[in-house]
Coordinates of N, CA and C in Angstrom, one line a residue:
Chain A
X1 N -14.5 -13.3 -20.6 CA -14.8 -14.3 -21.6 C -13.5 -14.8 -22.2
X2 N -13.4 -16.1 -22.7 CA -12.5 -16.8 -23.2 C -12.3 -16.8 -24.8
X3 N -11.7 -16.7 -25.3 CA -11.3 -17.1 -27.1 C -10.4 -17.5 -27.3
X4 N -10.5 -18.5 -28.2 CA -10.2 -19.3 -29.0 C -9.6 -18.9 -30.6
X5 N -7.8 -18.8 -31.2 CA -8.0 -18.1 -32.7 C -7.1 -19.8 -33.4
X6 N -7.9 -20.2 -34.1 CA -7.0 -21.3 -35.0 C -6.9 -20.5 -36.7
X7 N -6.1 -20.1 -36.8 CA -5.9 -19.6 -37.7 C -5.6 -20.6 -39.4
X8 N -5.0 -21.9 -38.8 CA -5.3 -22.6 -40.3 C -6.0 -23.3 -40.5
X9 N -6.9 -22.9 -41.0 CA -8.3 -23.5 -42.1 C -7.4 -25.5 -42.3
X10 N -6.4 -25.6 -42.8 CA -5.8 -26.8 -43.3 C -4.7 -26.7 -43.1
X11 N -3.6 -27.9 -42.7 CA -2.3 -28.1 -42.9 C -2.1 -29.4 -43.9
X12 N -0.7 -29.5 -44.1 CA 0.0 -31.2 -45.0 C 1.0 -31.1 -44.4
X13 N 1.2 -32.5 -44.2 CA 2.5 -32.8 -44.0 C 2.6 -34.0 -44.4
X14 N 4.3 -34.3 -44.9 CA 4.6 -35.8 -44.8 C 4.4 -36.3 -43.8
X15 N 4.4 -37.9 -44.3 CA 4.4 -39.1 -43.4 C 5.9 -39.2 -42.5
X16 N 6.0 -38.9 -41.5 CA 7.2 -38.8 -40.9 C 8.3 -37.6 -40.0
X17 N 7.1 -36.1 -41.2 CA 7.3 -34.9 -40.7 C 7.0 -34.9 -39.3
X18 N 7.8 -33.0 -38.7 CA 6.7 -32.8 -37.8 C 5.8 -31.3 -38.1
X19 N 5.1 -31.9 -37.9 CA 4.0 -30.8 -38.2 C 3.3 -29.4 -36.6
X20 N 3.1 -28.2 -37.0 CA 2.7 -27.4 -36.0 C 1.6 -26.5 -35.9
X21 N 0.9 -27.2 -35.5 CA -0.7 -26.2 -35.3 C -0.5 -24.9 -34.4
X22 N -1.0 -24.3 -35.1 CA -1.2 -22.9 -34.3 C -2.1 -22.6 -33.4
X23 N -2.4 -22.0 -31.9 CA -3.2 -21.6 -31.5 C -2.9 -20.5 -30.7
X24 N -3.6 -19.6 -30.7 CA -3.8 -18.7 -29.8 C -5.2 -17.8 -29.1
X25 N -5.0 -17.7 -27.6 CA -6.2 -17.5 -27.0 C -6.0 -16.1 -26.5
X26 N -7.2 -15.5 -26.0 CA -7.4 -14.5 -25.1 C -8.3 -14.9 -23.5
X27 N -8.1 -14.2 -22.8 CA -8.4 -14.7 -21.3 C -8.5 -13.8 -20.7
X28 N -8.8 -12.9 -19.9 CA -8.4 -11.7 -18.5 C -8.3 -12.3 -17.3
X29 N -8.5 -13.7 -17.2 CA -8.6 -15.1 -16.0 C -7.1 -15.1 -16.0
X30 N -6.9 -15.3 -14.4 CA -5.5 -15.6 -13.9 C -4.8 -16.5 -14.2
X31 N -5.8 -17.3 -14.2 CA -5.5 -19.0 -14.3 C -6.8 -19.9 -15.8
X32 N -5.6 -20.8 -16.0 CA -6.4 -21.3 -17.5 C -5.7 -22.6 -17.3
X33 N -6.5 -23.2 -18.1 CA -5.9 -24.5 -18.7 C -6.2 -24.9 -20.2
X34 N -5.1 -25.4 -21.4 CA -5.0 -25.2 -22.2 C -5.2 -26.9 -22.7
X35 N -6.1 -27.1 -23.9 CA -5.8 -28.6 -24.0 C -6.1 -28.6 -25.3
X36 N -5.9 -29.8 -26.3 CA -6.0 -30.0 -27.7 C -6.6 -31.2 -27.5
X37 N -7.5 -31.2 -28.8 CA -8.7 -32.7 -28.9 C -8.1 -33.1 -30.6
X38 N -7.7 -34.3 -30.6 CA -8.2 -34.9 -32.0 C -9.7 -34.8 -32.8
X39 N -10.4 -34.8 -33.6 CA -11.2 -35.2 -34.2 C -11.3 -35.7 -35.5
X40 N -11.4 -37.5 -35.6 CA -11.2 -38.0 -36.8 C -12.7 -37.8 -37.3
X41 N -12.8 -38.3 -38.6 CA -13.5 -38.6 -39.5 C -14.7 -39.6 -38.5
X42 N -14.7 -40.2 -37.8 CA -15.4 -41.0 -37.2 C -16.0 -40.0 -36.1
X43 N -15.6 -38.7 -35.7 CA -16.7 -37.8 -35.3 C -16.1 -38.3 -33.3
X44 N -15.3 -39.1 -32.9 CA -15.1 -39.1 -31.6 C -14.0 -37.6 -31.5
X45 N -14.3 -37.1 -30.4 CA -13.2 -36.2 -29.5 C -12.6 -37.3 -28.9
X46 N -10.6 -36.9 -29.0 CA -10.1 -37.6 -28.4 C -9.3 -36.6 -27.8
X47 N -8.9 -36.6 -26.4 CA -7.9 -35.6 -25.3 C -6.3 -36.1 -26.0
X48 N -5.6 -35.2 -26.5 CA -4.7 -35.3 -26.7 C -3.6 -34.6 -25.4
X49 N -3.4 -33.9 -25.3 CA -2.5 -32.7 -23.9 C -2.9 -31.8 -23.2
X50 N -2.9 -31.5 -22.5 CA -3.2 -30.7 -21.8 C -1.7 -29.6 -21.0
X51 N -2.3 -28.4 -21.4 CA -1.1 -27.5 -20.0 C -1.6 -26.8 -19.2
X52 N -1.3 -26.4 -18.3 CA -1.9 -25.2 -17.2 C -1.5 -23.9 -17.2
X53 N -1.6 -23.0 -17.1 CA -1.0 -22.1 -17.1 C 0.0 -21.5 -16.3
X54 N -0.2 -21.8 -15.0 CA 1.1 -21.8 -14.5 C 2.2 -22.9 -14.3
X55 N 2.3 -23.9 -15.2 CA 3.5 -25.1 -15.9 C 4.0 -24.2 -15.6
X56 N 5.4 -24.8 -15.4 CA 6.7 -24.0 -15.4 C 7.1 -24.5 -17.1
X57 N 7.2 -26.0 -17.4 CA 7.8 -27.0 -18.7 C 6.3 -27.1 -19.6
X58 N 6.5 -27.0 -20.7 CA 5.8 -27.2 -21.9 C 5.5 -29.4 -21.9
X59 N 4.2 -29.0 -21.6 CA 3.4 -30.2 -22.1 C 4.4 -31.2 -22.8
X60 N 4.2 -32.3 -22.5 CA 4.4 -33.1 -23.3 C 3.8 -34.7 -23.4
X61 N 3.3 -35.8 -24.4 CA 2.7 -36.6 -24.4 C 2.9 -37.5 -25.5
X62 N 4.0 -38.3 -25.0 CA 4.2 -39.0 -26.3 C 5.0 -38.1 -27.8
X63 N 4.2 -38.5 -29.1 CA 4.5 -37.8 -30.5 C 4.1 -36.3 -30.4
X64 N 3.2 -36.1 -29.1 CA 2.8 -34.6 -28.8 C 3.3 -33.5 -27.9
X65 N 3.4 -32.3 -28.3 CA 4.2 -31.4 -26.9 C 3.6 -30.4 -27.5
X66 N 3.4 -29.6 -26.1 CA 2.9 -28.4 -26.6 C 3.6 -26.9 -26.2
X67 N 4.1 -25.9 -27.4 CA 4.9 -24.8 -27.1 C 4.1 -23.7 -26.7
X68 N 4.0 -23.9 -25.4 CA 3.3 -22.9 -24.6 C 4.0 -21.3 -24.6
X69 N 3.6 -20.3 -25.0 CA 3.9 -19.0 -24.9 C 3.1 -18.5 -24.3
X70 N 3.3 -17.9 -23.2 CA 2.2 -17.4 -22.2 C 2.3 -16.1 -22.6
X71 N 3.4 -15.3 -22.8 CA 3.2 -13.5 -23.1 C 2.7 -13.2 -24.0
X72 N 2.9 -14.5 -25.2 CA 2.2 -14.1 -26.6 C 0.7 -14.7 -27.0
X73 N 0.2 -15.2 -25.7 CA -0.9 -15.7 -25.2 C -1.0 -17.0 -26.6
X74 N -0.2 -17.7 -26.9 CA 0.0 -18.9 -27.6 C -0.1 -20.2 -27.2
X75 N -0.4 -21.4 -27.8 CA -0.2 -22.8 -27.4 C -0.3 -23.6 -28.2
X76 N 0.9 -23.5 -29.6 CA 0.8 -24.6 -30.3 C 0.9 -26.0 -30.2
X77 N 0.3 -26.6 -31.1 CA 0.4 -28.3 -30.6 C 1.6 -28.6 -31.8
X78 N 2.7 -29.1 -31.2 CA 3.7 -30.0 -32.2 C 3.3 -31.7 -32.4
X79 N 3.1 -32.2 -33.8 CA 3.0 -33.5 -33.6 C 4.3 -34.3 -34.1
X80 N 5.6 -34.6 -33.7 CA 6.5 -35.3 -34.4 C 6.1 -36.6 -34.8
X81 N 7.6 -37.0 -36.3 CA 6.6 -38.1 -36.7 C 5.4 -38.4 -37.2
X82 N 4.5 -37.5 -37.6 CA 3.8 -37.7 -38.4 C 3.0 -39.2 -38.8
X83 N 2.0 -39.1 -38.7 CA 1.5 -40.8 -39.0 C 0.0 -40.5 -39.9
X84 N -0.2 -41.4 -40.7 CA -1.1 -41.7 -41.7 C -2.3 -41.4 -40.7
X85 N -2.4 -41.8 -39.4 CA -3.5 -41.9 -38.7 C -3.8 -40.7 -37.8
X86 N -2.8 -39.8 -37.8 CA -3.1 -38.6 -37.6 C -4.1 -37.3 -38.2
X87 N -4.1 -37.9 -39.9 CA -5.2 -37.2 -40.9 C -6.5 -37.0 -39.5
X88 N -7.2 -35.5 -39.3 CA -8.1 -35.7 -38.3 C -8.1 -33.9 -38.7
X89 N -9.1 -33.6 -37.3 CA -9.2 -32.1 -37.4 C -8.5 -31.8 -36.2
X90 N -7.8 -30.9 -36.0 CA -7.6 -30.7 -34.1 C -8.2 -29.6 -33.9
X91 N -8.3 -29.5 -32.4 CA -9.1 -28.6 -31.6 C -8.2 -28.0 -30.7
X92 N -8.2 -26.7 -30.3 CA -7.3 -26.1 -29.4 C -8.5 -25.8 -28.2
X93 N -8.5 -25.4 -27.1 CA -9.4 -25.7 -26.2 C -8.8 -25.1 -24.9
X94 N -9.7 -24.0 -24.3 CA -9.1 -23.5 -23.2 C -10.6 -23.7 -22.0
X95 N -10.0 -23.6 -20.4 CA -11.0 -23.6 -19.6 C -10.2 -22.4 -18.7
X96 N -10.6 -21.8 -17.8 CA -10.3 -20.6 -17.1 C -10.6 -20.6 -15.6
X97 N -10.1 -20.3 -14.8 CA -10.4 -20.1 -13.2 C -10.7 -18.8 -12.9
X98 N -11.8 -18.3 -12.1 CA -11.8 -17.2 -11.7 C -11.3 -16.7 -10.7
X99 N -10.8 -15.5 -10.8 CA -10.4 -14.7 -9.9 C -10.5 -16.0 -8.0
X100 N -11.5 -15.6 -7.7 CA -12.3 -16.7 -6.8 C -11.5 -18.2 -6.1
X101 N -11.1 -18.2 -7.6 CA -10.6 -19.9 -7.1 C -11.6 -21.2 -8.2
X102 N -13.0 -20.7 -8.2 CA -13.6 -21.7 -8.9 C -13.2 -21.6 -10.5
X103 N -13.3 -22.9 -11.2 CA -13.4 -23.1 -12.5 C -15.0 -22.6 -13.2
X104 N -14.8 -22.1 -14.4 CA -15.9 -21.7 -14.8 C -16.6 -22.9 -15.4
X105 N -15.6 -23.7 -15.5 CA -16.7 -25.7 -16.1 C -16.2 -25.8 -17.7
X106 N -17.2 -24.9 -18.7 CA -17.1 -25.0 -19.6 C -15.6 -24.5 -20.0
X107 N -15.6 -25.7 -20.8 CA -14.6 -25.5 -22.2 C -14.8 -24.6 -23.5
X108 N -14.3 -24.0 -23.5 CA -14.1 -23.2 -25.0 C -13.2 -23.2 -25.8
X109 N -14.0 -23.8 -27.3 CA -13.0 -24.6 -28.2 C -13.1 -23.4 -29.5
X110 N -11.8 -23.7 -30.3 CA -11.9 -22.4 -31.5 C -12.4 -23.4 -32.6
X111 N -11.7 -23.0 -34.2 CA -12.9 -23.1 -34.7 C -12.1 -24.7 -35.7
X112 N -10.7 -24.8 -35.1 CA -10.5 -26.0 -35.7 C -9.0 -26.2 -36.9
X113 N -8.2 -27.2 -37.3 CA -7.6 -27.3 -37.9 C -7.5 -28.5 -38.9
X114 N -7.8 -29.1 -40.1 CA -7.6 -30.1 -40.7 C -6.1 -30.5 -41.1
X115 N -5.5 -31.6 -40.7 CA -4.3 -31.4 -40.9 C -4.4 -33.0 -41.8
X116 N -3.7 -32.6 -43.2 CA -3.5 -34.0 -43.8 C -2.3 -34.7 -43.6
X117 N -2.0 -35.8 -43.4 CA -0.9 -36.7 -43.9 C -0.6 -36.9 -44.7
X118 N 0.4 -37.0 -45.8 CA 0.7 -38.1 -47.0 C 1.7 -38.5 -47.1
X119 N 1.3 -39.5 -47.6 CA 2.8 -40.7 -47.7 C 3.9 -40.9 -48.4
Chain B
X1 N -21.1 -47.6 -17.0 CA -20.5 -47.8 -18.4 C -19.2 -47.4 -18.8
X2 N -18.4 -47.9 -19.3 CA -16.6 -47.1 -19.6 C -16.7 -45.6 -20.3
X3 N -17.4 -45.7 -20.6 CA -17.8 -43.9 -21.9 C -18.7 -43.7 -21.5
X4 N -18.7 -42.2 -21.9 CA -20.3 -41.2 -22.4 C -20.8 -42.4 -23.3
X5 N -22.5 -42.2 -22.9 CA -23.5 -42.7 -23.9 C -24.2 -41.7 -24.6
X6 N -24.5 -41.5 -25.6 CA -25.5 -40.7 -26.3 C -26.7 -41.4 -27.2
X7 N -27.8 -41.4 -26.6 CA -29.0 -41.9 -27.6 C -30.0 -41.1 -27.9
X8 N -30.6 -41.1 -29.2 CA -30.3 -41.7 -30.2 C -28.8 -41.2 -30.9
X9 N -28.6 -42.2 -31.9 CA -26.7 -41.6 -32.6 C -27.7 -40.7 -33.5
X10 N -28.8 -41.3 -33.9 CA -28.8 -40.2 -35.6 C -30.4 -40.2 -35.3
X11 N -31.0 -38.8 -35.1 CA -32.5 -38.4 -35.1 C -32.6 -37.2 -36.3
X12 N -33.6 -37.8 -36.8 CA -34.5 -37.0 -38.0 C -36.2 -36.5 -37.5
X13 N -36.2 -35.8 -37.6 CA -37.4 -35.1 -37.4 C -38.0 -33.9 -38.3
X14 N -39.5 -34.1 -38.0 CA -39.7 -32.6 -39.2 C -39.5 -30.9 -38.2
X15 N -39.4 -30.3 -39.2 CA -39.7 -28.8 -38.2 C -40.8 -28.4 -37.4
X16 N -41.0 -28.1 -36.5 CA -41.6 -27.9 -35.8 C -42.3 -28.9 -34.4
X17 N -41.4 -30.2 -34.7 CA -42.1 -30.6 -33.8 C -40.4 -30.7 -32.5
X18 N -41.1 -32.0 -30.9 CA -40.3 -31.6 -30.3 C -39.3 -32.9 -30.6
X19 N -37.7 -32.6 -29.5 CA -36.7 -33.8 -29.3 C -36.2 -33.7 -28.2
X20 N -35.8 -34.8 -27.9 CA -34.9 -35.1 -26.3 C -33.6 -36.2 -27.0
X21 N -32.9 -35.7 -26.7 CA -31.7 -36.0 -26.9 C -31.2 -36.2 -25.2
X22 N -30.1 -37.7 -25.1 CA -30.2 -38.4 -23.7 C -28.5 -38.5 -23.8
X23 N -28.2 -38.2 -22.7 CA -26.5 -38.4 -22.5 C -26.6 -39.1 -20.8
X24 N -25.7 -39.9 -21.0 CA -25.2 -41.4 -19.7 C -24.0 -40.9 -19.9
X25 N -23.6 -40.2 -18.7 CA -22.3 -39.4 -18.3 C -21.3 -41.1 -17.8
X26 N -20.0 -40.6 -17.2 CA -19.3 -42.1 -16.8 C -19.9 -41.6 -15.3
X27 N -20.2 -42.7 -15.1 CA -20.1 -43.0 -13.7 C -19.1 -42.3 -12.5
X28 N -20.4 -41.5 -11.6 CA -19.0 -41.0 -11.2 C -18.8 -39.8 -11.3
X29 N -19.1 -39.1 -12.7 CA -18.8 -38.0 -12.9 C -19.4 -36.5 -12.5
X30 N -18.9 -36.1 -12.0 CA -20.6 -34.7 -11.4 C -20.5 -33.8 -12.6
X31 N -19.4 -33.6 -13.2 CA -19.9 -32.6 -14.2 C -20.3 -33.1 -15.7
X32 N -21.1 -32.2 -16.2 CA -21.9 -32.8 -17.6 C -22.1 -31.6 -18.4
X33 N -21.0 -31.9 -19.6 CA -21.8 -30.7 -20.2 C -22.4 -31.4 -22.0
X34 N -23.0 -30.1 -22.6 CA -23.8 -29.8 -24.1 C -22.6 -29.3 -24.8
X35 N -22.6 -30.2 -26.3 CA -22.2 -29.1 -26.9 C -22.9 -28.9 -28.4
X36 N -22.8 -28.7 -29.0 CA -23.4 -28.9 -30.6 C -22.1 -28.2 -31.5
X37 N -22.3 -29.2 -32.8 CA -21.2 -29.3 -33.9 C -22.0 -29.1 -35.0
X38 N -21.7 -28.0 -35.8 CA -21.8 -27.8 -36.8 C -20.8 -28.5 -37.6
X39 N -21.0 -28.8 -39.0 CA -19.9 -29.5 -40.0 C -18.7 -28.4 -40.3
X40 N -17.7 -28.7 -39.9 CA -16.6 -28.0 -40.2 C -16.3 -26.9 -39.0
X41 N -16.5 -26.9 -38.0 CA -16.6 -26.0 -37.0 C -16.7 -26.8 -35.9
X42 N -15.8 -25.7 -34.6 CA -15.4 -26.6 -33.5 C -16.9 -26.2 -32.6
X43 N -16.8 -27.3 -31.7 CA -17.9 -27.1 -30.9 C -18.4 -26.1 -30.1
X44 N -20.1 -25.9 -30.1 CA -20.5 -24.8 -29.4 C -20.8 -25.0 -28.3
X45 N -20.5 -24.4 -26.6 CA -21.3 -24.7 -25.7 C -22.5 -24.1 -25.7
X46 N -23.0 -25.3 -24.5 CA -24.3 -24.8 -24.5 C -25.1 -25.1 -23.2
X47 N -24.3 -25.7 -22.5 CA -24.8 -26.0 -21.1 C -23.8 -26.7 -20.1
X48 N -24.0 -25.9 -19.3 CA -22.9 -27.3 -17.9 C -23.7 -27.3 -16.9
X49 N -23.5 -28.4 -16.5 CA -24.1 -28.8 -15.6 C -23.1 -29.4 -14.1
X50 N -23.3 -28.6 -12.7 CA -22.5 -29.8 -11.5 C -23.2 -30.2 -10.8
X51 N -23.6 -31.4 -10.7 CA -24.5 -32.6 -10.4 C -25.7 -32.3 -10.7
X52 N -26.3 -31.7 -10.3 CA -28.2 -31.7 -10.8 C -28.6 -30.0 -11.6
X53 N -28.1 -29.2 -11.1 CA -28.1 -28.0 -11.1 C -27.4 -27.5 -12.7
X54 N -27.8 -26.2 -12.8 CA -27.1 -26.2 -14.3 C -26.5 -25.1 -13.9
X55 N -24.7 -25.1 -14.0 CA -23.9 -23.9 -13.1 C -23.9 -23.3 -14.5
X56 N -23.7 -23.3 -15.5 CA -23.9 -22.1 -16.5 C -24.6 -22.4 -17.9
X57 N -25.8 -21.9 -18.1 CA -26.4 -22.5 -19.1 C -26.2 -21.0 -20.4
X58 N -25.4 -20.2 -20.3 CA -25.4 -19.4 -21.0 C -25.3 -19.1 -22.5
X59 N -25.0 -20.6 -23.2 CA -24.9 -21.1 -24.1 C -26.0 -21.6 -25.2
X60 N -27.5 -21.6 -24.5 CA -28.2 -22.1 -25.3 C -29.4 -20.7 -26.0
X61 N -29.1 -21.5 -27.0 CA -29.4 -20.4 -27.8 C -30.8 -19.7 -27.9
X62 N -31.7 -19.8 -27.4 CA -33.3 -18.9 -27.3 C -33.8 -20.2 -26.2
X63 N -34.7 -20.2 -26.0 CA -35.8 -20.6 -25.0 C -36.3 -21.9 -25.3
X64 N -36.3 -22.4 -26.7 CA -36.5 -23.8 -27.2 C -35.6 -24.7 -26.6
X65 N -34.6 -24.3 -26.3 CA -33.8 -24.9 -25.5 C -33.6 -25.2 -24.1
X66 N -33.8 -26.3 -23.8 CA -33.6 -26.7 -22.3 C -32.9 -28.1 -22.0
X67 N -32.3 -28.2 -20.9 CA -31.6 -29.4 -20.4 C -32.1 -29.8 -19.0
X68 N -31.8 -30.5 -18.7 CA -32.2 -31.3 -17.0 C -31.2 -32.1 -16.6
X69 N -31.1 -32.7 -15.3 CA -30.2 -33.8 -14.8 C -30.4 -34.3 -13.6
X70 N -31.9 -34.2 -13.6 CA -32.7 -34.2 -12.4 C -32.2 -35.4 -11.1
X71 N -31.2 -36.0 -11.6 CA -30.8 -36.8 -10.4 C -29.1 -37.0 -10.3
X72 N -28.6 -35.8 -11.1 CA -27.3 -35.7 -11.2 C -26.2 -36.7 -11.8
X73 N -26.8 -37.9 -12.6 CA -25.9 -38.3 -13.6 C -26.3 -38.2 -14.8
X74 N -27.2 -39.0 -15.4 CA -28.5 -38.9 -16.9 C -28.7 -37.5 -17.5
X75 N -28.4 -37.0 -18.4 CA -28.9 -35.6 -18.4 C -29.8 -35.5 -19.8
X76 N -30.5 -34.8 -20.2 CA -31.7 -35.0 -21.2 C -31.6 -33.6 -21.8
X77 N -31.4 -33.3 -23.1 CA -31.5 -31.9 -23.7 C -33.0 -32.0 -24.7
X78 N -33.8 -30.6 -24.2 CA -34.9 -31.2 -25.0 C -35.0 -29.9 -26.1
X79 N -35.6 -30.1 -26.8 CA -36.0 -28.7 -28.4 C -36.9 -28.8 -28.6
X80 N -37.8 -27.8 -28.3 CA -38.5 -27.8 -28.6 C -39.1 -26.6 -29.9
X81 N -40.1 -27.0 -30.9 CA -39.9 -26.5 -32.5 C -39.1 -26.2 -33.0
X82 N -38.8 -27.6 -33.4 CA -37.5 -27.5 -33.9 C -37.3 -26.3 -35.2
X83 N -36.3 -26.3 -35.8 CA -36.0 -25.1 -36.8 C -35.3 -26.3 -37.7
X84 N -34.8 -25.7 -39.0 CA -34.0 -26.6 -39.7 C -32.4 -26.1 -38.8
X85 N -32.7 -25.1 -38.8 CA -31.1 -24.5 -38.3 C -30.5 -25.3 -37.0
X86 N -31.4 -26.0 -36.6 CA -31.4 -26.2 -35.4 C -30.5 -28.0 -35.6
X87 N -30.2 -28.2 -36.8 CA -29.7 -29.4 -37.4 C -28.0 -29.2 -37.2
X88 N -27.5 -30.6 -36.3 CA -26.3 -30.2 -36.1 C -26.1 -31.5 -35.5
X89 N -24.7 -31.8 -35.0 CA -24.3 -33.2 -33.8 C -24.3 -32.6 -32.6
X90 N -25.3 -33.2 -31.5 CA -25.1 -32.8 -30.4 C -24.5 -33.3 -29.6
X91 N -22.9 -32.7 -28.9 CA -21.7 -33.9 -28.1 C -22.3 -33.3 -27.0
X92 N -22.3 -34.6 -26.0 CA -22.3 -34.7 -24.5 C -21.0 -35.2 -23.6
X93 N -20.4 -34.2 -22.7 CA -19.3 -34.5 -22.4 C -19.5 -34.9 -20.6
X94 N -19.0 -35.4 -20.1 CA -18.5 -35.5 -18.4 C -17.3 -35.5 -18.1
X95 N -17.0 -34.6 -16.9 CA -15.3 -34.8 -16.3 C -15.7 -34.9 -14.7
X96 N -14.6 -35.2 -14.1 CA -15.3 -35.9 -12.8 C -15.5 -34.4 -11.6
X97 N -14.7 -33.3 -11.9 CA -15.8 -32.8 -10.6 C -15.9 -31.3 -11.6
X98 N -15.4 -30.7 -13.0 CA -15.1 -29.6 -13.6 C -14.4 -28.8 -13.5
X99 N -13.1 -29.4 -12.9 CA -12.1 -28.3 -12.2 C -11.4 -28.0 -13.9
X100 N -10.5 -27.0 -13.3 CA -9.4 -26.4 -14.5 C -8.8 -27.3 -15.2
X101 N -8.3 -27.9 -15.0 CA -7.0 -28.8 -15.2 C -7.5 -30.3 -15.6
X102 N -8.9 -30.7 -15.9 CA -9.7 -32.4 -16.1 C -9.8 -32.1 -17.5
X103 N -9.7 -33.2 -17.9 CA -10.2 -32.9 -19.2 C -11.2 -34.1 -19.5
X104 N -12.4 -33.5 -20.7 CA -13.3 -33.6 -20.5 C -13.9 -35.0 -21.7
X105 N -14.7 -36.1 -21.0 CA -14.4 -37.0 -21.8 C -15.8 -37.2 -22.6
X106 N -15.8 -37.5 -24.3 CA -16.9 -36.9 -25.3 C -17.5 -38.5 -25.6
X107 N -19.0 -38.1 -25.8 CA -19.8 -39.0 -26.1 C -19.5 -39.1 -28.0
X108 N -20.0 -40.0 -28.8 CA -20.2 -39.9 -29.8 C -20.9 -39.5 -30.9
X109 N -22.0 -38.4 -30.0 CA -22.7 -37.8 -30.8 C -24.1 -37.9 -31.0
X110 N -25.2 -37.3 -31.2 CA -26.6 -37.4 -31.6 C -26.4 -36.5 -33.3
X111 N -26.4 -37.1 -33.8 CA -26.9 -36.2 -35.6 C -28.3 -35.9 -35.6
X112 N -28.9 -34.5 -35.3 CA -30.1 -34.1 -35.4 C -30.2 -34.1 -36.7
X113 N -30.9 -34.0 -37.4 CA -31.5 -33.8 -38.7 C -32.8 -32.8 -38.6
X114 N -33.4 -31.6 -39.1 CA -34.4 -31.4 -39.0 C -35.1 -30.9 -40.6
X115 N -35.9 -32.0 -40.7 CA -36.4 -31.3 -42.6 C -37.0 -29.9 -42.4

């Protein structure tokens, strides 16, 4: 089985900061893939990054990169730069490969972060 | 269509009766999955589906619950007696075949309501 730990309920940050979500998962799967979703106030999931697990280089996408710690079974999302329109929830999100080769399909998401902006 | 569809966006019903909730995956896509959103909390699975078949339904919570995809794109979640508890957003997602590494693209939601 897969989990998901987002440990902060809320973050702030300035307009301009950079700000760092925390996430960490558990897995006994060899292979995983690690991704973070936006969720604004308007209720869409948006795909922000994705890493794999066997990346050699930490994600990156734009204002987003992700500090992959694989021994400490970690994958926080950094957002630099900071923007008013980043106010949203984020999602940390893992999927897993079995032993096998096949993907197990579903996604398993933890339980969330609100992060504010201010100006 | 460019996106997941989900219809209806916002269904109200009383307790106990039934609903079908309809997801229009992108074109294209073989996998489909359920998820349901409580307020303040990240999504629950609740079903996947690769093309018609449901490769893990382990997710849905008692027997009122069921899903289909009977022609492997359209997929339909149905409830039957409803509960109030049973009130939540239901997201429907598709990625194109479910491998590891796709990530997974979200419809905007059904708001169950149940008095």
């Amino acid at each position: 089985a897969q989990k998901i730990t987002q440990t902060q309920p809320g973050m702030f940050v300035q307009e301009k900061e950079a700000v760092t979500l925390d996430c960490t998962y558990d897995t006994s799967d060899p292979s995983y893939g690690l991704f973070w979703y936006k969720q604004p106030s308007s209720g869409e999931m948006i795909f922000l990054i994705y890493q794999g697990s066997y990346d050699q280089q930490n994600a990156t996408e734009g204002r987003y990169s992700l500090n992959f710690q694989k021994a400490r079974k970690s994958a926080n999302l950094v957002i630099s730069a900071s923007q008013l329109g980043d106010s949203a929830m984020y999602f940390c999100a893992m999927r897993a490969t079995r032993r096998g080769g096949t993907s197990y399909g579903k996604l398993t998401f933890g339980q969330g972060t609100i992060l504010t902006v201010h100006p | 269509g460019a996106g997941v569809s989900q219809t209806p966006s916002n269904k109200v019903t009383e307790k106990g009766k039934y609903v079908e909730l309809r997801c229009d995956p992108i074109s294209g896509h073989t996998a489909l999955y359920w998820y349901r959103q409580s307020l303040g909390q990240g999504p629950e699975f609740l079903i996947y589906f690769q093309g018609t078949g449901a490769a893990d339904d382990s997710g849905l919570p008692n027997d009122r619950f069921f899903a289909v995809r009977p022609e492997g794109s359209v997929s339909t979640l149905k409830i039957q007696r409803t509960e109030r508890g049973d009130s939540a957003v239901y997201l429907c997602a598709s990625s194109l075949t479910g491998a590891t590494n796709e990530k997974l693209f979200f419809g905007s939601g059904t708001q169950l309501s149940v008095l």
